[in-house]
Amino acid sequence: MVVIIIILDNYLKNINMRVPVTRKNIKFHPDASRVVIRYFNNSDQRNLKMIGHIMLLDEKQVIETLHEILREFARRHRNITQTFYKHCKEIKGLIEELGINYNSLSDERKMLIGSYCTMEYALESSALFNPSIVEDFDQSDLEIGEKRIILSFRATGEGHISSIIFRRAILDKNNDLHVMKIGENVEKPKIRKTLFNKERIVTKLAEMSSSNKYGIELMKDLPEMFEYSALKEKINEALNDEEIGEEKKIILEDLLWLVDSFYSLEFKHDSDITERVIFPMSDSESRGIEDARFVRFTDNDGSEKIFATYTAFNGHCILPKLISTEDFYSFNVMPLYGIGSKNKNLALFPRKVNGKYAMLSRIDGVNNYLMYSDSVTQWDNPVILQEPRYSWEFTQIGNCGSPIWTAEGWLVITHGVGAMRRYCIGASLFDIHDPSKEIGRLKEPLLSPREDEREGYVPNVVYSCGSIIHNNSLILPYAVSDYSSTYAVVDLAELLSALKNSK
């Protein structure tokens, strides 16, 4: 009888156990002073009038006006004159349309014209949220118990356009975060278009539910690997055909939209990581780069690189994409393929599982899915891993970043959406050899919005895009109501014990 009472008592403790969470007293708030310069197109008609006004100035007036602009803005941006040159070249056709010899213009007049085609954009003016965290490759010159990390954030500004920004910090032996000083400028990278594989482009077009017959016909004369400019030339020729139908126009637009999604980014090596911003670069992400889930991936041969999945949004539809980097200076960006690469919430495992890449997703917007692949960009055959089970996740369940390897199994931090669209953070544990087998799942949220966390851009939300383990603790960065960010610490042993006993 005594044994039965003890067992029953332990059982009741387990089913009612809340895992202790320590919220750290650090906040990452949006900063409206963080600005980047971008091209500003005021319409062809207005640009023609603007050019006309500038052409009426004599050279002395041009120099004086340009110097006034540089006094005001040169200290805010590196190499701003080169940006003015570039933006002037964007409207070279309009300048020549006025009968002006572009090459005859002085450098100062070109820069002045370009300055009127330039604007500042405040990256973080609305929100700094949905963080993820990875270990930095550089772990030198640290004391015992310290770890250098890189945080990524979704920064949102005017018009709800989102980009990716970074912070570098050190976690100490007490799991306190020491954030490095932020650089003075913000840098956009150089963009390079890549070579395209004709077969893969056709396959992706079919997945997008477009009739690819016309697309195949258009590309038949292109080599198996072709450049962006070659395809764009063919598309422009086809669009100039007066007899082209509306359906073919849509196919051409889809094709151009797709190939525009492949590119590489190069940041200057004299920029600090806090100064690098991955800003929307292609039409597919013109309205934002959303919820990047960064993970440090270790391949079977021991090589490592950083991957990140994110959602590209153009205001009408989304396109799941993948970023890869080995140094945070050079980034390759590409779309994901397959029926499993739809909707949002894709998160890559940090290593292969039984020789294959593994990915979590939420292709139906409600349930957590698992899928495997021989290619990191091709995802098919998704299988339901989790469905909403508890009241705080009845609307949907999804991941809060990549799974984390532990000796007890794959730790997956989840999010659940319940009544009043309240977002909470939960946790689950899966078999290390077969992640389709759930070992345990918290019945109650690990983290819920506190009273002081309920107000923001989107109320009643706590959300994360990635966590790590440090000093036998879960380090959990999270967003507060889609406005600001902070982080929490959870004892790993207590969390794993609660998960194993949750059934």
GROMACS .gro file of N, CA and C in nm, residues 23 27 448-455 462 478:
model
   36
   23ARG      N    1   1.369   3.402  -1.681
   23ARG     CA    2   1.372   3.508  -1.781
   23ARG      C    3   1.487   3.603  -1.747
   27LYS      N    4   1.682   4.327  -2.294
   27LYS     CA    5   1.583   4.351  -2.399
   27LYS      C    6   1.652   4.399  -2.527
  448SER      N    7   0.476   3.125  -2.154
  448SER     CA    8   0.354   3.193  -2.197
  448SER      C    9   0.374   3.343  -2.182
  449PRO      N   10   0.299   3.424  -2.257
  449PRO     CA   11   0.314   3.569  -2.243
  449PRO      C   12   0.274   3.615  -2.102
  450ARG      N   13   0.368   3.678  -2.032
  450ARG     CA   14   0.336   3.737  -1.903
  450ARG      C   15   0.257   3.866  -1.924
  451GLU      N   16   0.208   3.922  -1.814
  451GLU     CA   17   0.130   4.046  -1.824
  451GLU      C   18   0.211   4.157  -1.890
  452ASP      N   19   0.342   4.163  -1.857
  452ASP     CA   20   0.425   4.269  -1.915
  452ASP      C   21   0.479   4.233  -2.053
  453GLU      N   22   0.437   4.118  -2.107
  453GLU     CA   23   0.480   4.077  -2.241
  453GLU      C   24   0.365   4.072  -2.341
  454ARG      N   25   0.248   4.116  -2.299
  454ARG     CA   26   0.129   4.100  -2.382
  454ARG      C   27   0.111   4.210  -2.486
  455GLU      N   28   0.173   4.326  -2.464
  455GLU     CA   29   0.150   4.439  -2.553
  455GLU      C   30   0.260   4.448  -2.658
  462VAL      N   31   0.453   3.498  -2.759
  462VAL     CA   32   0.595   3.469  -2.738
  462VAL      C   33   0.634   3.369  -2.846
  478TYR      N   34   1.361   3.470  -2.739
  478TYR     CA   35   1.222   3.473  -2.784
  478TYR      C   36   1.175   3.616  -2.805
   0.00000   0.00000   0.00000
